[in-house]
Coordinates of N, CA, C and O in Angstrom, one line a residue:
M1 N 33.4 -13.5 -12.6 CA 34.0 -13.4 -11.3 C 32.9 -13.3 -10.3 O 31.9 -12.5 -10.4
G2 N 33.0 -14.1 -9.2 CA 32.0 -14.1 -8.1 C 32.1 -12.9 -7.2 O 33.1 -12.2 -7.2
R3 N 31.2 -12.8 -6.3 CA 31.1 -11.8 -5.3 C 32.1 -12.1 -4.2 O 32.2 -13.3 -3.8
T4 N 32.7 -11.1 -3.6 CA 33.5 -11.4 -2.5 C 32.7 -11.4 -1.2 O 31.5 -11.0 -1.2
L5 N 33.3 -12.0 -0.1 CA 32.6 -12.1 1.1 C 32.1 -10.7 1.6 O 31.0 -10.5 2.1
E6 N 33.0 -9.7 1.5 CA 32.7 -8.4 2.0 C 31.5 -7.8 1.2 O 30.6 -7.1 1.7
N7 N 31.5 -8.1 -0.1 CA 30.4 -7.6 -1.0 C 29.1 -8.2 -0.6 O 28.1 -7.5 -0.5
K8 N 29.1 -9.5 -0.3 CA 27.9 -10.2 0.1 C 27.4 -9.7 1.5 O 26.2 -9.5 1.7
Q9 N 28.4 -9.4 2.4 CA 28.0 -8.9 3.7 C 27.4 -7.5 3.6 O 26.5 -7.1 4.3
A10 N 27.9 -6.7 2.6 CA 27.4 -5.3 2.4 C 25.9 -5.4 1.8 O 25.0 -4.7 2.2
I11 N 25.7 -6.4 0.9 CA 24.3 -6.6 0.4 C 23.4 -7.0 1.5 O 22.3 -6.5 1.6
V12 N 23.8 -7.9 2.3 CA 22.9 -8.4 3.4 C 22.6 -7.2 4.4 O 21.5 -7.0 4.8
A13 N 23.6 -6.4 4.7 CA 23.4 -5.2 5.6 C 22.4 -4.3 4.9 O 21.6 -3.7 5.6
E14 N 22.6 -4.1 3.6 CA 21.6 -3.2 2.9 C 20.2 -3.7 2.9 O 19.2 -3.0 3.1
L15 N 20.1 -5.0 2.7 CA 18.8 -5.7 2.8 C 18.1 -5.5 4.2 O 17.0 -5.2 4.3
K16 N 18.9 -5.7 5.2 CA 18.4 -5.6 6.6 C 18.0 -4.2 6.9 O 16.9 -4.0 7.5
E17 N 18.7 -3.2 6.4 CA 18.4 -1.8 6.5 C 17.0 -1.5 5.8 O 16.1 -0.8 6.4
S18 N 16.9 -2.0 4.6 CA 15.7 -1.7 3.8 C 14.5 -2.4 4.5 O 13.4 -1.9 4.6
L19 N 14.7 -3.6 5.0 CA 13.6 -4.4 5.7 C 13.2 -3.7 6.9 O 12.0 -3.6 7.3
S20 N 14.1 -3.1 7.7 CA 13.8 -2.4 8.9 C 12.9 -1.2 8.7 O 12.2 -0.8 9.6
Q21 N 13.0 -0.6 7.5 CA 12.1 0.6 7.2 C 10.8 0.2 6.6 O 10.0 1.1 6.3
S22 N 10.6 -1.1 6.2 CA 9.5 -1.5 5.4 C 8.3 -2.0 6.3 O 8.5 -2.5 7.4
Q23 N 7.1 -1.8 5.8 CA 5.9 -2.3 6.4 C 5.5 -3.6 5.8 O 4.9 -4.5 6.5
L24 N 5.8 -3.8 4.6 CA 5.4 -5.0 3.9 C 6.5 -5.4 2.9 O 7.0 -4.6 2.2
A25 N 6.7 -6.7 2.8 CA 7.6 -7.2 1.8 C 6.9 -8.2 0.9 O 6.2 -9.1 1.4
V26 N 6.9 -8.0 -0.4 CA 6.2 -8.9 -1.3 C 7.3 -9.6 -2.2 O 8.2 -9.0 -2.7
V27 N 7.1 -10.9 -2.4 CA 8.0 -11.7 -3.2 C 7.3 -12.0 -4.5 O 6.2 -12.5 -4.5
I28 N 8.0 -11.7 -5.6 CA 7.5 -12.0 -6.9 C 8.5 -12.8 -7.7 O 9.7 -12.8 -7.5
D29 N 8.0 -13.6 -8.6 CA 8.8 -14.3 -9.6 C 9.0 -13.5 -10.8 O 8.0 -13.2 -11.5
Y30 N 10.2 -13.0 -11.0 CA 10.5 -12.0 -12.1 C 11.0 -12.7 -13.4 O 11.5 -12.0 -14.3
K31 N 11.0 -14.0 -13.5 CA 11.6 -14.7 -14.6 C 11.0 -14.2 -15.9 O 9.8 -14.1 -16.1
G32 N 11.9 -13.9 -16.8 CA 11.5 -13.4 -18.2 C 11.4 -11.9 -18.3 O 11.2 -11.4 -19.4
L33 N 11.7 -11.2 -17.2 CA 11.7 -9.7 -17.4 C 13.0 -9.2 -17.9 O 14.0 -9.7 -17.5
T34 N 12.9 -8.2 -18.7 CA 14.2 -7.6 -19.2 C 14.6 -6.5 -18.2 O 13.8 -6.2 -17.3
V35 N 15.8 -6.1 -18.4 CA 16.3 -5.0 -17.5 C 15.4 -3.8 -17.6 O 15.1 -3.1 -16.6
A36 N 15.0 -3.4 -18.8 CA 14.1 -2.3 -19.0 C 12.8 -2.4 -18.3 O 12.3 -1.5 -17.7
E37 N 12.3 -3.6 -18.3 CA 11.0 -3.9 -17.6 C 11.2 -3.8 -16.1 O 10.3 -3.2 -15.4
I38 N 12.3 -4.3 -15.5 CA 12.5 -4.1 -14.1 C 12.7 -2.7 -13.8 O 12.2 -2.2 -12.7
T39 N 13.4 -1.9 -14.6 CA 13.6 -0.5 -14.4 C 12.2 0.2 -14.4 O 12.0 1.1 -13.6
D40 N 11.3 -0.2 -15.3 CA 10.0 0.4 -15.4 C 9.2 0.1 -14.1 O 8.6 1.0 -13.5
L41 N 9.3 -1.1 -13.6 CA 8.7 -1.5 -12.3 C 9.2 -0.6 -11.2 O 8.5 -0.1 -10.4
R42 N 10.5 -0.4 -11.1 CA 11.2 0.4 -10.1 C 10.7 1.8 -10.2 O 10.4 2.5 -9.1
R43 N 10.6 2.3 -11.4 CA 10.1 3.7 -11.6 C 8.6 3.9 -11.1 O 8.2 4.9 -10.6
R44 N 7.8 2.9 -11.3 CA 6.4 2.9 -10.9 C 6.3 2.9 -9.3 O 5.4 3.5 -8.8
L45 N 7.2 2.1 -8.7 CA 7.1 1.9 -7.3 C 7.7 3.1 -6.5 O 7.3 3.4 -5.4
L46 N 8.7 3.7 -7.0 CA 9.5 4.8 -6.3 C 8.6 5.9 -5.7 O 8.7 6.2 -4.5
P47 N 7.6 6.5 -6.5 CA 6.8 7.5 -5.9 C 5.9 7.0 -4.8 O 5.4 7.8 -4.0
K48 N 5.6 5.7 -4.7 CA 4.7 5.2 -3.7 C 5.5 4.8 -2.5 O 4.9 4.2 -1.6
G49 N 6.8 5.1 -2.4 CA 7.6 4.7 -1.2 C 7.9 3.3 -1.1 O 7.9 2.7 -0.1
A50 N 8.2 2.7 -2.3 CA 8.6 1.3 -2.3 C 9.8 1.1 -3.2 O 10.1 2.0 -4.1
E51 N 10.5 0.0 -3.0 CA 11.6 -0.3 -3.9 C 11.6 -1.8 -4.3 O 11.1 -2.6 -3.6
C52 N 12.2 -2.1 -5.4 CA 12.3 -3.4 -6.0 C 13.7 -3.9 -5.9 O 14.6 -3.2 -6.5
K53 N 14.0 -4.9 -5.1 CA 15.3 -5.4 -4.9 C 15.4 -6.8 -5.6 O 14.5 -7.7 -5.4
V54 N 16.4 -7.0 -6.5 CA 16.6 -8.3 -7.1 C 17.9 -8.8 -6.5 O 19.0 -8.2 -6.6
T55 N 17.8 -9.9 -5.7 CA 19.0 -10.5 -5.0 C 18.8 -12.0 -4.9 O 17.7 -12.5 -5.1
K56 N 19.9 -12.6 -4.6 CA 19.8 -14.1 -4.5 C 19.0 -14.4 -3.2 O 19.1 -13.7 -2.2
N57 N 18.3 -15.5 -3.3 CA 17.5 -16.0 -2.2 C 18.3 -16.3 -1.0 O 17.9 -16.0 0.2
T58 N 19.5 -16.8 -1.2 CA 20.4 -17.1 -0.1 C 20.8 -15.8 0.7 O 20.7 -15.8 2.0
L59 N 21.0 -14.7 0.0 CA 21.4 -13.5 0.7 C 20.1 -12.9 1.5 O 20.3 -12.4 2.6
M60 N 19.0 -13.0 0.9 CA 17.7 -12.6 1.6 C 17.5 -13.5 2.8 O 17.1 -13.0 3.9
R61 N 17.7 -14.8 2.6 CA 17.5 -15.7 3.8 C 18.4 -15.4 4.9 O 18.0 -15.3 6.1
I62 N 19.7 -15.0 4.6 CA 20.6 -14.6 5.7 C 20.1 -13.3 6.3 O 20.2 -13.1 7.5
A63 N 19.6 -12.4 5.5 CA 19.2 -11.0 6.0 C 18.0 -11.2 6.9 O 17.8 -10.4 7.9
V64 N 17.1 -12.1 6.7 CA 15.8 -12.2 7.5 C 16.0 -13.2 8.7 O 15.2 -13.3 9.5
E65 N 17.1 -14.0 8.7 CA 17.3 -15.0 9.7 C 17.4 -14.3 11.1 O 18.1 -13.4 11.3
G66 N 16.6 -14.9 12.0 CA 16.6 -14.4 13.3 C 15.7 -13.1 13.6 O 15.6 -12.7 14.7
D67 N 15.1 -12.6 12.5 CA 14.3 -11.4 12.6 C 12.8 -11.9 12.6 O 12.3 -12.3 11.6
P68 N 12.1 -11.9 13.8 CA 10.7 -12.4 13.8 C 9.8 -11.7 12.9 O 8.8 -12.3 12.4
T69 N 10.0 -10.5 12.5 CA 9.1 -9.7 11.6 C 9.2 -10.3 10.2 O 8.2 -10.3 9.5
W70 N 10.4 -10.7 9.8 CA 10.6 -11.1 8.4 C 10.9 -12.5 8.1 O 11.0 -13.0 7.0
E71 N 11.1 -13.3 9.2 CA 11.6 -14.7 9.1 C 10.6 -15.6 8.3 O 11.0 -16.5 7.6
A72 N 9.3 -15.2 8.3 CA 8.3 -16.0 7.6 C 8.6 -16.0 6.1 O 8.0 -16.8 5.3
M73 N 9.4 -15.0 5.6 CA 9.6 -14.9 4.2 C 10.4 -16.1 3.6 O 10.4 -16.4 2.4
T74 N 11.1 -16.8 4.5 CA 11.9 -18.0 4.0 C 11.1 -19.0 3.3 O 11.7 -19.7 2.4
N75 N 9.8 -19.1 3.6 CA 9.0 -20.1 2.9 C 8.7 -19.7 1.4 O 8.4 -20.5 0.6
L76 N 8.9 -18.4 1.1 CA 8.7 -17.9 -0.3 C 9.9 -17.8 -1.1 O 9.8 -17.5 -2.3
L77 N 11.1 -18.1 -0.6 CA 12.3 -18.0 -1.3 C 12.7 -19.2 -2.1 O 13.2 -20.2 -1.6
K78 N 12.3 -19.2 -3.4 CA 12.6 -20.2 -4.3 C 12.5 -19.7 -5.7 O 11.8 -18.7 -6.0
G79 N 13.3 -20.2 -6.6 CA 13.3 -19.7 -8.0 C 13.9 -18.3 -8.1 O 14.7 -17.9 -7.2
S80 N 13.6 -17.6 -9.2 CA 14.1 -16.3 -9.4 C 13.2 -15.3 -8.7 O 12.0 -15.1 -9.0
S81 N 13.7 -14.7 -7.6 CA 12.9 -13.8 -6.8 C 13.3 -12.4 -6.8 O 14.5 -12.0 -6.8
A82 N 12.3 -11.5 -6.9 CA 12.5 -10.1 -6.7 C 11.6 -9.7 -5.5 O 10.6 -10.3 -5.2
F83 N 12.1 -8.7 -4.8 CA 11.4 -8.3 -3.5 C 11.0 -6.9 -3.6 O 11.7 -6.0 -3.9
L84 N 9.7 -6.7 -3.4 CA 9.1 -5.4 -3.3 C 9.0 -5.0 -1.8 O 8.2 -5.6 -1.1
L85 N 9.9 -4.0 -1.4 CA 9.9 -3.6 0.0 C 9.2 -2.3 0.0 O 9.6 -1.3 -0.5
I86 N 8.0 -2.3 0.7 CA 7.1 -1.2 0.7 C 7.1 -0.5 2.0 O 6.9 -1.1 3.1
K87 N 7.5 0.8 2.0 CA 7.7 1.6 3.2 C 6.5 2.4 3.6 O 6.1 2.5 4.7
D88 N 5.9 3.2 2.6 CA 4.9 4.2 2.9 C 3.5 3.7 2.5 O 2.8 3.2 3.3
D89 N 3.2 4.0 1.3 CA 1.8 3.7 0.8 C 1.6 2.3 0.3 O 1.9 2.0 -0.9
V90 N 1.2 1.4 1.2 CA 1.1 0.0 0.9 C 0.2 -0.3 -0.3 O 0.5 -0.9 -1.3
G91 N -1.1 0.3 -0.2 CA -2.1 0.1 -1.2 C -1.6 0.7 -2.5 O -1.8 0.0 -3.6
G92 N -1.1 1.9 -2.5 CA -0.6 2.5 -3.8 C 0.5 1.7 -4.4 O 0.5 1.6 -5.7
A93 N 1.4 1.2 -3.6 CA 2.6 0.5 -4.2 C 2.1 -0.8 -4.8 O 2.5 -1.2 -5.9
L94 N 1.1 -1.5 -4.1 CA 0.6 -2.8 -4.7 C -0.2 -2.5 -5.9 O -0.1 -3.3 -6.9
K95 N -0.9 -1.4 -6.0 CA -1.7 -1.1 -7.2 C -0.7 -0.8 -8.4 O -0.9 -1.1 -9.5
A96 N 0.4 -0.1 -8.0 CA 1.4 0.2 -9.1 C 2.0 -1.1 -9.6 O 2.2 -1.3 -10.8
Y97 N 2.3 -2.1 -8.7 CA 2.7 -3.4 -9.1 C 1.7 -4.1 -10.0 O 2.0 -4.7 -11.0
Q98 N 0.4 -4.1 -9.6 CA -0.6 -4.7 -10.4 C -0.7 -4.1 -11.8 O -0.9 -4.8 -12.7
D99 N -0.6 -2.8 -11.9 CA -0.6 -2.1 -13.2 C 0.5 -2.6 -14.0 O 0.4 -2.9 -15.2
F100 N 1.7 -2.7 -13.4 CA 2.9 -3.2 -14.1 C 2.6 -4.7 -14.6 O 2.9 -5.0 -15.7
Q101 N 2.1 -5.5 -13.7 CA 1.8 -6.9 -14.0 C 0.8 -7.0 -15.1 O 1.0 -7.9 -16.0
K102 N -0.2 -6.2 -15.2 CA -1.2 -6.2 -16.3 C -0.5 -5.9 -17.6 O -0.8 -6.4 -18.6
A103 N 0.4 -4.9 -17.6 CA 1.1 -4.5 -18.8 C 2.1 -5.5 -19.3 O 2.2 -5.8 -20.5
S104 N 2.9 -6.1 -18.3 CA 3.9 -7.1 -18.8 C 3.5 -8.5 -18.8 O 3.9 -9.3 -19.7
K105 N 2.6 -8.9 -18.0 CA 2.1 -10.3 -17.9 C 3.2 -11.3 -17.7 O 3.0 -12.5 -18.1
K106 N 4.3 -10.9 -17.1 CA 5.4 -11.8 -17.0 C 5.8 -12.2 -15.6 O 6.5 -13.1 -15.3
T107 N 5.3 -11.4 -14.6 CA 5.6 -11.7 -13.2 C 4.5 -12.5 -12.5 O 3.4 -12.5 -13.0
E108 N 4.9 -13.1 -11.5 CA 3.9 -13.9 -10.7 C 4.1 -13.6 -9.2 O 5.3 -13.6 -8.7
L109 N 3.1 -13.2 -8.5 CA 3.2 -12.9 -7.1 C 3.2 -14.2 -6.3 O 2.3 -15.0 -6.5
R110 N 4.2 -14.3 -5.5 CA 4.2 -15.5 -4.6 C 3.6 -15.4 -3.3 O 3.0 -16.3 -2.7
G111 N 3.7 -14.2 -2.8 CA 3.1 -13.9 -1.4 C 3.9 -12.7 -0.8 O 4.7 -12.0 -1.5
G112 N 3.6 -12.5 0.4 CA 4.3 -11.4 1.1 C 4.4 -11.7 2.6 O 3.9 -12.7 3.1
V113 N 5.0 -10.8 3.3 CA 5.2 -10.8 4.8 C 4.9 -9.5 5.3 O 5.4 -8.5 4.9
M114 N 4.0 -9.5 6.4 CA 3.7 -8.2 7.0 C 3.5 -8.5 8.5 O 2.8 -9.4 8.9
E115 N 4.2 -7.8 9.4 CA 4.2 -8.0 10.8 C 4.4 -9.4 11.2 O 3.7 -9.9 12.1
G116 N 5.3 -10.1 10.6 CA 5.6 -11.5 11.0 C 4.7 -12.5 10.4 O 4.9 -13.7 10.7
R117 N 3.7 -12.1 9.7 CA 2.8 -13.1 9.1 C 3.0 -13.3 7.6 O 3.2 -12.3 6.9
T118 N 2.9 -14.5 7.2 CA 3.0 -14.8 5.7 C 1.7 -14.5 5.1 O 0.6 -15.0 5.6
L119 N 1.7 -13.8 4.0 CA 0.4 -13.5 3.3 C 0.4 -14.2 2.0 O 1.4 -14.3 1.3
T120 N -0.7 -14.8 1.6 CA -0.8 -15.5 0.3 C -1.0 -14.4 -0.7 O -1.2 -13.2 -0.4
D121 N -0.9 -14.8 -2.0 CA -1.1 -13.8 -3.1 C -2.6 -13.2 -3.0 O -2.8 -12.1 -3.3
A122 N -3.5 -14.0 -2.5 CA -4.9 -13.5 -2.4 C -5.0 -12.4 -1.3 O -5.6 -11.4 -1.4
D123 N -4.2 -12.6 -0.2 CA -4.1 -11.6 0.9 C -3.5 -10.3 0.4 O -4.0 -9.2 0.6
V124 N -2.5 -10.4 -0.4 CA -1.8 -9.2 -0.9 C -2.7 -8.5 -1.9 O -2.8 -7.3 -1.9
K125 N -3.5 -9.3 -2.7 CA -4.4 -8.6 -3.7 C -5.5 -7.9 -2.9 O -6.0 -6.9 -3.3
A126 N -6.0 -8.5 -1.8 CA -7.0 -7.9 -1.0 C -6.5 -6.6 -0.4 O -7.2 -5.6 -0.3
I127 N -5.3 -6.5 0.0 CA -4.7 -5.3 0.6 C -4.6 -4.2 -0.6 O -4.9 -3.1 -0.3
A128 N -4.3 -4.7 -1.8 CA -4.2 -3.8 -2.9 C -5.6 -3.2 -3.2 O -5.6 -2.0 -3.7
D129 N -6.6 -3.9 -3.0 CA -8.0 -3.4 -3.3 C -8.5 -2.4 -2.3 O -9.5 -1.8 -2.5
L130 N -7.8 -2.3 -1.1 CA -8.3 -1.3 -0.1 C -8.0 0.1 -0.7 O -7.1 0.3 -1.5
P131 N -8.9 1.1 -0.3 CA -8.7 2.4 -0.7 C -7.3 3.0 -0.2 O -6.9 2.6 0.8
S132 N -6.8 3.9 -1.0 CA -5.5 4.5 -0.6 C -5.7 5.5 0.6 O -6.8 5.8 0.9
K133 N -4.6 5.9 1.1 CA -4.6 6.8 2.3 C -5.3 8.1 1.9 O -6.1 8.6 2.6
E134 N -5.1 8.6 0.7 CA -5.7 9.9 0.2 C -7.2 9.7 0.1 O -8.0 10.6 0.4
Q135 N -7.6 8.5 -0.5 CA -9.1 8.3 -0.6 C -9.8 8.2 0.7 O -10.9 8.7 0.9
L136 N -9.1 7.5 1.7 CA -9.7 7.4 3.0 C -9.8 8.8 3.7 O -10.8 9.1 4.3
M137 N -8.8 9.6 3.5 CA -8.8 10.9 4.1 C -9.9 11.8 3.5 O -10.6 12.5 4.2
A138 N -10.1 11.6 2.2 CA -11.2 12.3 1.5 C -12.6 11.9 2.0 O -13.5 12.7 2.2
Q139 N -12.7 10.6 2.2 CA -14.0 10.0 2.7 C -14.3 10.5 4.1 O -15.4 10.9 4.4
V140 N -13.3 10.6 5.0 CA -13.5 11.1 6.3 C -13.8 12.6 6.3 O -14.7 13.0 7.0
A141 N -13.1 13.3 5.5 CA -13.4 14.8 5.3 C -14.8 15.0 4.8 O -15.5 15.9 5.3
G142 N -15.2 14.2 3.9 CA -16.6 14.3 3.3 C -17.6 14.0 4.4 O -18.6 14.7 4.5
A143 N -17.3 13.0 5.2 CA -18.3 12.6 6.3 C -18.4 13.7 7.3 O -19.5 14.1 7.8
I144 N -17.2 14.3 7.7 CA -17.2 15.4 8.6 C -17.9 16.6 8.1 O -18.7 17.3 8.8
N145 N -17.7 16.9 6.8 CA -18.3 18.1 6.1 C -19.8 17.8 6.1 O -20.6 18.8 6.3
G146 N -20.3 16.6 5.8 CA -21.7 16.3 5.7 C -22.4 16.5 7.1 O -23.5 17.1 7.1
V147 N -21.7 16.1 8.1 CA -22.3 16.3 9.5 C -22.4 17.8 9.8 O -23.4 18.3 10.3
A148 N -21.4 18.6 9.5 CA -21.4 20.0 9.7 C -22.5 20.7 8.9 O -23.1 21.6 9.4
T149 N -22.6 20.3 7.7 CA -23.7 20.9 6.8 C -25.1 20.6 7.4 O -25.9 21.5 7.5
K150 N -25.3 19.4 7.8 CA -26.6 19.0 8.3 C -26.9 19.8 9.6 O -28.0 20.2 9.9
L151 N -25.8 20.0 10.5 CA -26.0 20.7 11.7 C -26.3 22.2 11.4 O -27.2 22.7 12.0
A152 N -25.6 22.8 10.4 CA -25.9 24.2 10.1 C -27.3 24.3 9.5 O -28.0 25.3 9.9
V153 N -27.7 23.4 8.7 CA -29.1 23.5 8.2 C -30.1 23.3 9.3 O -31.1 24.1 9.4
G154 N -29.8 22.4 10.2 CA -30.8 22.2 11.3 C -30.8 23.4 12.2 O -31.9 23.9 12.7
I155 N -29.7 24.0 12.5 CA -29.7 25.2 13.4 C -30.4 26.4 12.7 O -31.1 27.2 13.3
N156 N -30.2 26.5 11.4 CA -30.8 27.6 10.6 C -32.3 27.4 10.5 O -33.1 28.3 10.4
E157 N -32.8 26.2 10.5 CA -34.2 25.8 10.4 C -35.0 26.3 11.6 O -36.2 26.7 11.5
I158 N -34.4 26.3 12.8 CA -35.2 26.7 14.0 C -35.7 28.1 13.9 O -36.9 28.4 14.1
P159 N -34.9 29.1 13.6 CA -35.4 30.5 13.5 C -36.4 30.7 12.4 O -37.4 31.4 12.5
A160 N -36.1 30.0 11.3 CA -37.0 30.1 10.1 C -38.4 29.5 10.5 O -39.4 30.1 10.1
S161 N -38.4 28.4 11.2 CA -39.7 27.8 11.6 C -40.4 28.7 12.6 O -41.7 28.9 12.5
L162 N -39.7 29.3 13.5 CA -40.3 30.3 14.4 C -40.8 31.5 13.7 O -42.0 31.9 14.0
A163 N -40.1 32.0 12.7 CA -40.6 33.1 11.9 C -41.9 32.7 11.2 O -42.9 33.5 11.1
R164 N -42.0 31.6 10.6 CA -43.2 31.1 9.9 C -44.4 31.0 10.8 O -45.5 31.3 10.5
A165 N -44.1 30.5 12.0 CA -45.2 30.3 13.0 C -45.7 31.7 13.5 O -46.9 31.9 13.6
I166 N -44.8 32.6 13.7 CA -45.2 34.0 14.1 C -46.0 34.6 13.0 O -47.1 35.3 13.2
Q167 N -45.6 34.5 11.7 CA -46.3 35.0 10.6 C -47.7 34.4 10.4 O -48.7 35.1 10.2
A168 N -47.8 33.1 10.7 CA -49.1 32.4 10.6 C -50.1 33.0 11.7 O -51.3 33.2 11.4
V169 N -49.6 33.2 12.9 CA -50.4 33.8 14.0 C -50.8 35.2 13.6 O -52.0 35.6 13.8
A170 N -49.9 36.0 13.1 CA -50.2 37.4 12.7 C -51.3 37.4 11.6 O -52.2 38.2 11.6
D171 N -51.2 36.4 10.6 CA -52.2 36.3 9.5 C -53.5 36.0 10.1 O -54.6 36.5 9.6
Q172 N -53.6 35.1 11.1 CA -54.8 34.7 11.7 C -55.5 35.8 12.4 O -56.7 36.0 12.4
E173 N -54.7 36.6 13.1 CA -55.2 37.8 13.8 C -55.8 38.8 12.9 O -56.8 39.5 13.2
K174 N -55.1 39.0 11.7 CA -55.6 40.0 10.7 C -57.0 39.5 10.1 O -57.9 40.3 10.0
E175 N -57.1 38.2 9.9 CA -58.4 37.7 9.4 C -59.5 37.8 10.4 O -60.6 38.0 10.1
A176 N -59.1 37.6 11.6 CA -60.2 37.6 12.7 C -60.6 39.1 13.0 O -61.7 39.3 13.4
A177 N -59.7 40.0 12.7 CA -60.1 41.4 12.9 C -60.9 42.1 11.9 O -61.5 41.8 11.0

């Protein structure tokens, strides 16, 4: 039994809602994946603020039609497509997908769309190689802490140098006397 028009309209509305909250949409070819494997992929993506949608290309084409942010995705809609809609941690979600892909070896990344631009699979992989938000915050905190430490050591060194100089003058006066 096929889907009704109302059912299709509800799916398109849900896709539009998900896309409006997403920063990046990645299209993968999921041919050959079992339901358990797709469920595993969804479980890996969920903590990273991403979701995996499996829908017909026609419904996705209708959902992105007229939206300049996502319209570039129409070039990637062919074959059996699954869509990774990433809302929060872009790098973390892409790394989770890469880990899944290494384990299953069944999916193929076609490309993605971000801010109205089509990204090749190489572009998406380059984004995945960027450090995560937590790593960047740790690096910034470390740099700030390093500057503060050097400043404290420098400020502490001034009185210590002055004390050594005074002690050297006092020692010289003792020897002269």
